[in-house]
XYZ file of C-alpha atoms in Angstrom:
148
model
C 90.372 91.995 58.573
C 88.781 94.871 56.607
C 87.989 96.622 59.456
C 91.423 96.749 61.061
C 93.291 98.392 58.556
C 94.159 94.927 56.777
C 93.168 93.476 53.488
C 92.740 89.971 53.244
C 93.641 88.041 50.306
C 91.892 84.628 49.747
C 94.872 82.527 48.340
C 93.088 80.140 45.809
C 94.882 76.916 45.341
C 95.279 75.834 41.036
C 97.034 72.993 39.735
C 100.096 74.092 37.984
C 100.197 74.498 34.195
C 100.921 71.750 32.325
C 104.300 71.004 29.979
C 101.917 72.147 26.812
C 100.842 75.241 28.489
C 104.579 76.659 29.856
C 105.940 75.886 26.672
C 102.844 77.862 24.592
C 103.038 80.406 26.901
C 106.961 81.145 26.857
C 106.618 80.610 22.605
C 103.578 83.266 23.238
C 105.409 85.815 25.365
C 108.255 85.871 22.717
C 107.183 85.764 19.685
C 104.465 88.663 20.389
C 107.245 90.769 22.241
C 109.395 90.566 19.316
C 106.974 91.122 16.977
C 105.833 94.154 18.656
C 109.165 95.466 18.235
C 109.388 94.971 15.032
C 105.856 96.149 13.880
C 106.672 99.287 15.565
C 110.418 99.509 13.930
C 108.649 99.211 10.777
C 105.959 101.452 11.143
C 108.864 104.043 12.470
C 110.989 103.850 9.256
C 107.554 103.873 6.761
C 106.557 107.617 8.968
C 110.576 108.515 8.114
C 110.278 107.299 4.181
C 113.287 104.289 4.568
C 113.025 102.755 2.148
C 110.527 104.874 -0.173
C 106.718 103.913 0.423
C 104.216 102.634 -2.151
C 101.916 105.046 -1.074
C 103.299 107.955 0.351
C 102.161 108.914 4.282
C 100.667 112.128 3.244
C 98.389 110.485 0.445
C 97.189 107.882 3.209
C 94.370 109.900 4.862
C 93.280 111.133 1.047
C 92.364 107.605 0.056
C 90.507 106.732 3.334
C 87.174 107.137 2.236
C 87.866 104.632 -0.931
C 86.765 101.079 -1.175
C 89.100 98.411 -0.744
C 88.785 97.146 -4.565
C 89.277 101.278 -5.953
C 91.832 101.566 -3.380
C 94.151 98.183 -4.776
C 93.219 99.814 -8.174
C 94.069 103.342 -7.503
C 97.929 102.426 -5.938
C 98.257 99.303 -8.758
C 98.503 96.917 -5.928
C 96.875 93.404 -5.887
C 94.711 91.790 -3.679
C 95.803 88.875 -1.281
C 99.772 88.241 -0.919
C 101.170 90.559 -3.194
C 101.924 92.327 -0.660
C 105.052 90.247 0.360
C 106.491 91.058 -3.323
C 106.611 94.769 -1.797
C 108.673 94.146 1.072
C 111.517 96.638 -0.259
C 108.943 99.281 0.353
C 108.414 101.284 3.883
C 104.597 100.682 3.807
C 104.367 96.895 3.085
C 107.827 96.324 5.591
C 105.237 96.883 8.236
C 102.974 94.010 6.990
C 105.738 91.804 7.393
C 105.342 91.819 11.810
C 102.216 92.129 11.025
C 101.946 88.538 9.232
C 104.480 87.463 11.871
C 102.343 87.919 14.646
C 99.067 86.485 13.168
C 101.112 83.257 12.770
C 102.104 83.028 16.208
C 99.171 80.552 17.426
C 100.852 78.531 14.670
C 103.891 78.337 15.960
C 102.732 77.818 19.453
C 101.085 74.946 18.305
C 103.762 73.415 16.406
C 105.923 73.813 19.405
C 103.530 71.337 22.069
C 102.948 69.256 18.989
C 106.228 66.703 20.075
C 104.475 67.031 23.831
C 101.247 65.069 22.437
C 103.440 62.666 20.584
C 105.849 61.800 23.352
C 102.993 61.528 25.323
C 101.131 58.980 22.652
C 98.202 61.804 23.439
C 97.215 61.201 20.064
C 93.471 62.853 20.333
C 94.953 65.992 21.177
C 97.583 65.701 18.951
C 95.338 65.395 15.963
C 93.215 68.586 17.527
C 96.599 70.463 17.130
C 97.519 69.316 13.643
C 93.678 70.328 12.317
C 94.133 73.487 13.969
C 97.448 74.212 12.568
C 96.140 72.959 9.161
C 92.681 75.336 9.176
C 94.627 78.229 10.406
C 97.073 77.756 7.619
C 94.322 77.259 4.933
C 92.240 80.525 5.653
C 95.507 82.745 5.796
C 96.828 80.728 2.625
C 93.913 82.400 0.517
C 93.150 79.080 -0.910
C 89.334 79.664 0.277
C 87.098 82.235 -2.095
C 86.419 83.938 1.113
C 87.539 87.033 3.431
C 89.801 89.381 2.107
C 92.063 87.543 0.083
């Protein structure tokens, strides 16, 4: 025991993870490590200037204090996915692993999706497509709400 110099671990017995589970959680590990990798690629060539920023690193921390709507206004950008019409620019190449990532819980789900249906689990399976289809909704921009 404790008192001899010896830790004790309590092995606690689980069920293993199911099909759905391994396969979101391989998907998961990834997507997120590539992503990472790429996010920080990106950011790495917008500090360098390749290829030529919108805005300009050293005009960043000048335009801090400004509100989101002066800001778009100020750099003649437009709100919600105009960004992705600036992807030949250094500071908008970094939203692109930056979209990537915040669609990964999509593409886990789409991944287990077959699972359900093989399965004929067709309660979860219709929990999966609602998700997938809410998820895609709010980052479509579709809704008058949030940022976009």
């Amino acid at each position: 025991g404790i008192l001899e110099g010896k830790a004790e671990v309590t092995q606690i017995s689980t069920p293993g993870a199911s099909p759905e589970q391994k396969r979101y959680g391989a998907i998961l590990d990834v997507a997120m490590k590539i992503g990472l990798l790429v996010l920080v690629t990106t950011f790495v060539l917008y500090l360098i200037g390749v290829p030529k920023p919108h805005v300009p690193v050293g005009d960043v921390s000048a335009n801090w204090g400004l509100k989101v709507h002066d800001y778009l206004g100020m750099t003649q950008i437009e709100k919600g996915w105009s960004w992705a019409t600036h992807l030949g620019q250094s500071d908008f190449l970094t939203f692109a692993p930056i979209a990537f990532l915040a669609s990964v819980t999509v593409i886990c789900y789409l991944t287990i999706l077959p699972i359900f249906f093989k399965r004929k689990d067709f309660i979860y399976a219709t929990l999966v497509i609602a998700e997938v289809m809410v998820l895609v909704l709010a980052a479509s921009g579709v809704l008058p709400s949030g940022g976009h």
